[in-house]
Amino acid sequence: MLLPLLLLVVMGTIEFGRVLNVQISMTQAAREGARYAAIHYQDPGLNVTSATLAAAPSLSGLPVAVTNNAGSCAAGANVTVTTRVTLPSLSGFLDAGFFGAPGIFPMTLTGVGVMRCGG
């Protein structure tokens, strides 16, 4: 009787830790991408996506989408980099809800970084 409850608590803790880790990594990656775009906005070979994904090696293997407005970055304007991923469940245990409630996975996580362009 106690084992299923203990398993639920342990799996919930592991899933929560993973979601928190991915969320922090996504936000940090977006911030680094925005920083890169704000500093290098005049470079002809500006590749914000590569800089963003390089800042978060823990996200490798996840389908991370990166959007930015670095092409319209002028001195004094803001550049925004957004990262988005649909995170599957690690165990599949929390995919289905309990007592008719919907499950919480797959979960869409978003990270946003905003910086003022240099100049």
XYZ file of N, CA and C in Angstrom:
357
model
N 0.819 -1.199 0.000
C 0.000 0.000 0.000
C 0.863 1.263 0.000
N 1.982 1.202 0.645
C 2.856 2.364 0.735
C 3.746 2.524 -0.503
N 4.084 1.433 -1.156
C 4.991 1.470 -2.305
C 4.454 2.309 -3.473
N 3.187 2.192 -3.881
C 2.705 3.041 -4.982
C 2.766 4.533 -4.650
N 2.458 4.879 -3.425
C 2.517 6.283 -3.021
C 3.962 6.784 -3.019
N 4.872 5.974 -2.526
C 6.285 6.336 -2.521
C 6.806 6.482 -3.951
N 6.396 5.582 -4.833
C 6.801 5.653 -6.234
C 6.276 6.932 -6.890
N 5.052 7.298 -6.589
C 4.468 8.528 -7.128
C 5.252 9.751 -6.661
N 5.605 9.800 -5.401
C 6.357 10.934 -4.862
C 7.757 11.000 -5.482
N 8.425 9.867 -5.589
C 9.773 9.842 -6.160
C 9.744 10.252 -7.631
N 8.829 9.695 -8.411
C 8.755 10.035 -9.835
C 8.357 11.501 -10.027
N 7.458 11.992 -9.202
C 7.071 13.402 -9.279
C 8.241 14.322 -8.980
N 9.056 13.955 -8.005
C 10.230 14.751 -7.656
C 11.253 14.748 -8.790
N 11.476 13.598 -9.389
C 12.421 13.500 -10.507
C 11.926 14.313 -11.703
N 10.647 14.178 -12.036
C 10.090 14.929 -13.171
C 10.152 16.438 -12.911
N 9.833 16.862 -11.687
C 9.880 18.286 -11.349
C 11.302 18.821 -11.493
N 12.278 18.073 -11.003
C 13.672 18.489 -11.118
C 14.115 18.619 -12.558
N 13.683 17.704 -13.386
C 14.043 17.745 -14.807
C 13.403 18.946 -15.500
N 12.124 19.186 -15.218
C 11.437 20.330 -15.820
C 12.108 21.634 -15.383
N 12.451 21.739 -14.113
C 13.114 22.942 -13.609
C 14.479 23.130 -14.276
N 15.220 22.055 -14.440
C 16.526 22.121 -15.099
C 16.389 22.594 -16.546
N 15.442 22.040 -17.276
C 15.252 22.435 -18.679
C 14.791 23.888 -18.763
N 13.907 24.314 -17.863
C 13.430 25.700 -17.881
C 14.569 26.680 -17.632
N 15.407 26.395 -16.663
C 16.544 27.271 -16.372
C 17.516 27.286 -17.550
N 17.771 26.130 -18.134
C 18.679 26.052 -19.286
C 18.131 26.826 -20.480
N 16.824 26.746 -20.708
C 16.208 27.456 -21.832
C 16.300 28.972 -21.634
N 16.051 29.427 -20.422
C 16.121 30.859 -20.144
C 17.555 31.366 -20.276
N 18.514 30.612 -19.761
C 19.918 30.999 -19.880
C 20.367 31.004 -21.340
N 19.940 30.012 -22.112
C 20.309 29.956 -23.526
C 19.729 31.148 -24.288
N 18.485 31.502 -23.997
C 17.867 32.658 -24.655
C 18.597 33.943 -24.279
N 18.996 34.058 -23.032
C 19.738 35.238 -22.585
C 21.086 35.330 -23.303
N 21.782 34.207 -23.415
C 23.074 34.202 -24.107
C 22.913 34.503 -25.596
N 21.845 33.990 -26.203
C 21.575 34.302 -27.604
C 21.287 35.779 -27.805
N 20.522 36.367 -26.892
C 20.224 37.799 -26.977
C 21.490 38.624 -26.764
N 22.330 38.191 -25.857
C 23.601 38.886 -25.611
C 24.485 38.830 -26.859
N 24.564 37.660 -27.467
C 25.360 37.498 -28.686
C 24.824 38.406 -29.796
N 23.511 38.422 -29.968
C 22.905 39.246 -31.022
C 23.093 40.734 -30.738
N 23.022 41.128 -29.470
C 23.170 42.541 -29.122
C 24.590 43.041 -29.361
N 25.564 42.173 -29.158
C 26.963 42.566 -29.349
C 27.370 42.475 -30.818
N 26.935 41.431 -31.511
C 27.372 41.162 -32.888
C 26.298 41.506 -33.923
N 25.419 42.447 -33.635
C 24.293 42.706 -34.537
C 24.723 43.238 -35.900
N 25.934 43.772 -36.029
C 26.391 44.289 -37.318
C 27.177 43.258 -38.121
N 27.451 42.095 -37.550
C 28.198 41.059 -38.273
C 27.337 40.482 -39.393
N 27.899 40.333 -40.603
C 27.104 39.793 -41.714
C 26.736 38.321 -41.533
N 27.537 37.566 -40.826
C 27.258 36.139 -40.640
C 26.626 35.839 -39.294
N 25.783 36.729 -38.824
C 25.161 36.582 -37.505
C 24.320 35.306 -37.446
N 24.659 34.404 -36.534
C 23.913 33.154 -36.369
C 23.507 33.023 -34.908
N 22.379 33.607 -34.575
C 21.898 33.631 -33.197
C 21.499 32.239 -32.735
N 20.943 31.433 -33.625
C 20.500 30.089 -33.244
C 21.665 29.242 -32.762
N 22.774 29.278 -33.473
C 23.946 28.495 -33.056
C 24.475 28.960 -31.713
N 24.548 30.272 -31.516
C 25.036 30.807 -30.243
C 24.102 30.437 -29.101
N 22.810 30.431 -29.373
C 21.832 30.095 -28.341
C 21.936 28.634 -27.949
N 21.970 27.756 -28.929
C 22.030 26.323 -28.629
C 23.375 25.917 -28.034
N 24.444 26.623 -28.396
C 25.761 26.316 -27.824
C 25.816 26.659 -26.343
N 24.968 27.578 -25.904
C 24.958 27.985 -24.498
C 24.228 26.986 -23.609
N 23.573 26.001 -24.201
C 22.797 25.037 -23.409
C 23.071 23.617 -23.877
N 24.241 23.078 -23.566
C 24.537 21.711 -24.007
C 23.638 20.663 -23.362
N 23.022 20.991 -22.234
C 22.136 20.019 -21.585
C 20.840 19.819 -22.359
N 20.573 20.676 -23.329
C 19.348 20.553 -24.122
C 19.555 19.744 -25.396
N 20.767 19.223 -25.615
C 20.998 18.447 -26.829
C 20.111 17.208 -26.813
N 19.542 16.917 -27.951
C 18.617 15.794 -28.048
C 17.165 16.214 -27.926
N 16.917 17.442 -27.490
C 15.552 17.959 -27.411
C 15.303 18.875 -28.608
N 14.090 18.868 -29.147
C 13.790 19.719 -30.305
C 13.551 21.171 -29.890
N 14.616 21.941 -29.732
C 14.521 23.328 -29.284
C 14.333 24.235 -30.494
N 13.315 25.087 -30.448
C 13.066 26.068 -31.505
C 13.537 27.429 -31.009
N 14.282 28.150 -31.841
C 14.818 29.458 -31.476
C 14.280 30.489 -32.455
N 13.681 31.562 -31.937
C 13.228 32.673 -32.771
C 13.869 33.951 -32.245
N 14.140 34.889 -33.159
C 14.750 36.149 -32.740
C 14.429 37.233 -33.749
N 14.644 38.468 -33.332
C 14.444 39.614 -34.219
C 15.764 40.355 -34.432
N 16.875 39.606 -34.476
C 18.203 40.220 -34.589
C 18.395 40.948 -35.915
N 17.648 40.583 -36.938
C 17.781 41.250 -38.229
C 17.360 42.707 -38.182
N 16.486 43.057 -37.251
C 16.022 44.438 -37.139
C 16.683 45.158 -35.973
N 17.793 44.630 -35.503
C 18.471 45.201 -34.347
C 19.304 46.405 -34.777
N 18.968 47.568 -34.266
C 19.741 48.784 -34.509
C 20.245 49.284 -33.159
N 21.223 50.151 -33.195
C 21.780 50.666 -31.945
C 20.683 51.299 -31.092
N 20.575 50.853 -29.864
C 19.579 51.375 -28.942
C 18.272 50.609 -28.933
N 18.048 49.734 -29.914
C 16.821 48.927 -29.947
C 17.037 47.644 -29.146
N 15.968 46.960 -28.848
C 16.058 45.698 -28.115
C 16.014 44.515 -29.071
N 16.777 43.483 -28.738
C 16.701 42.222 -29.462
C 16.108 41.202 -28.495
N 15.189 40.396 -29.004
C 14.530 39.377 -28.192
C 14.798 38.014 -28.803
N 15.238 37.084 -27.970
C 15.457 35.705 -28.393
C 14.541 34.830 -27.556
N 13.777 33.977 -28.225
C 12.843 33.084 -27.546
C 13.196 31.644 -27.877
N 13.282 30.821 -26.849
C 13.497 29.387 -27.039
C 12.236 28.666 -26.589
N 11.884 27.614 -27.306
C 10.672 26.865 -26.978
C 10.919 25.383 -27.226
N 10.459 24.554 -26.315
C 10.595 23.106 -26.466
C 9.354 22.439 -25.884
N 8.935 21.365 -26.524
C 7.871 20.528 -25.979
C 8.551 19.346 -25.315
N 8.488 19.320 -24.005
C 9.223 18.346 -23.204
C 8.369 17.115 -22.940
N 8.840 15.949 -23.376
C 8.102 14.721 -23.056
C 8.400 14.282 -21.626
N 7.596 13.399 -21.137
C 7.807 12.851 -19.804
C 9.032 11.951 -19.807
N 9.763 11.963 -18.723
C 10.941 11.114 -18.598
C 10.547 9.657 -18.419
N 9.496 9.433 -17.649
C 9.098 8.063 -17.313
C 7.808 7.616 -17.987
N 6.994 8.552 -18.430
C 5.684 8.201 -18.956
C 4.661 8.007 -17.854
N 5.119 8.103 -16.629
C 4.269 7.850 -15.470
C 3.227 8.947 -15.270
N 3.593 10.187 -15.584
C 2.680 11.307 -15.358
C 1.997 11.789 -16.636
N 2.070 10.995 -17.717
C 1.400 11.376 -18.959
C -0.115 11.339 -18.811
N -0.603 10.368 -18.104
C -2.043 10.239 -17.886
C -2.403 10.904 -16.566
N -3.550 11.521 -16.549
C -3.995 12.165 -15.324
C -4.587 11.165 -14.351
N -4.900 11.646 -13.185
C -5.506 10.817 -12.156
C -6.940 11.266 -11.926
N -7.817 10.331 -11.766
C -9.221 10.584 -11.450
C -9.882 11.489 -12.479
N -9.577 11.270 -13.752
C -10.215 12.024 -14.825
C -9.534 13.334 -15.176
N -8.528 13.736 -14.430
C -7.815 14.977 -14.731
C -6.839 14.724 -15.884
N -6.572 15.741 -16.694
C -5.618 15.540 -17.789
C -4.194 15.412 -17.262
N -3.341 14.757 -18.032
C -1.935 14.633 -17.664
C -1.196 15.947 -17.865
N -0.008 16.046 -17.319
C 0.751 17.292 -17.430
C 1.802 17.255 -18.538
N 2.029 16.107 -19.127
C 3.010 15.978 -20.204
C 2.308 15.610 -21.489
N 2.804 15.987 -22.638
C 3.994 16.793 -22.879
C 3.769 18.250 -22.476
N 4.823 18.870 -21.996
C 4.767 20.222 -21.456
C 5.591 21.146 -22.350
N 5.026 22.296 -22.707
C 5.746 23.269 -23.522
C 6.408 24.289 -22.606
N 7.726 24.411 -22.730
C 8.495 25.355 -21.923
C 9.076 26.430 -22.831
N 9.136 27.654 -22.323
C 9.622 28.789 -23.093
C 10.636 29.576 -22.272
N 11.703 29.995 -22.924
C 12.681 30.889 -22.306
C 12.819 32.129 -23.166
N 12.918 33.287 -22.542
C 13.000 34.549 -23.276
C 14.190 35.354 -22.757
N 14.955 35.905 -23.686
C 16.056 36.801 -23.342
C 15.925 38.092 -24.126
N 16.071 39.220 -23.453
C 15.958 40.534 -24.094
C 17.189 41.359 -23.717
N 17.823 41.953 -24.719
C 18.980 42.830 -24.477
C 18.925 44.008 -25.442
N 19.516 45.114 -25.011
C 19.593 46.295 -25.865
C 20.791 46.150 -26.803
N 20.558 46.443 -28.075
C 21.627 46.334 -29.070
C 22.680 47.410 -28.831
N 23.926 47.037 -29.058
C 25.033 47.968 -28.833
C 25.105 49.032 -29.904
N 25.968 49.976 -29.696
C 26.106 50.992 -30.712
C 26.729 52.167 -30.216
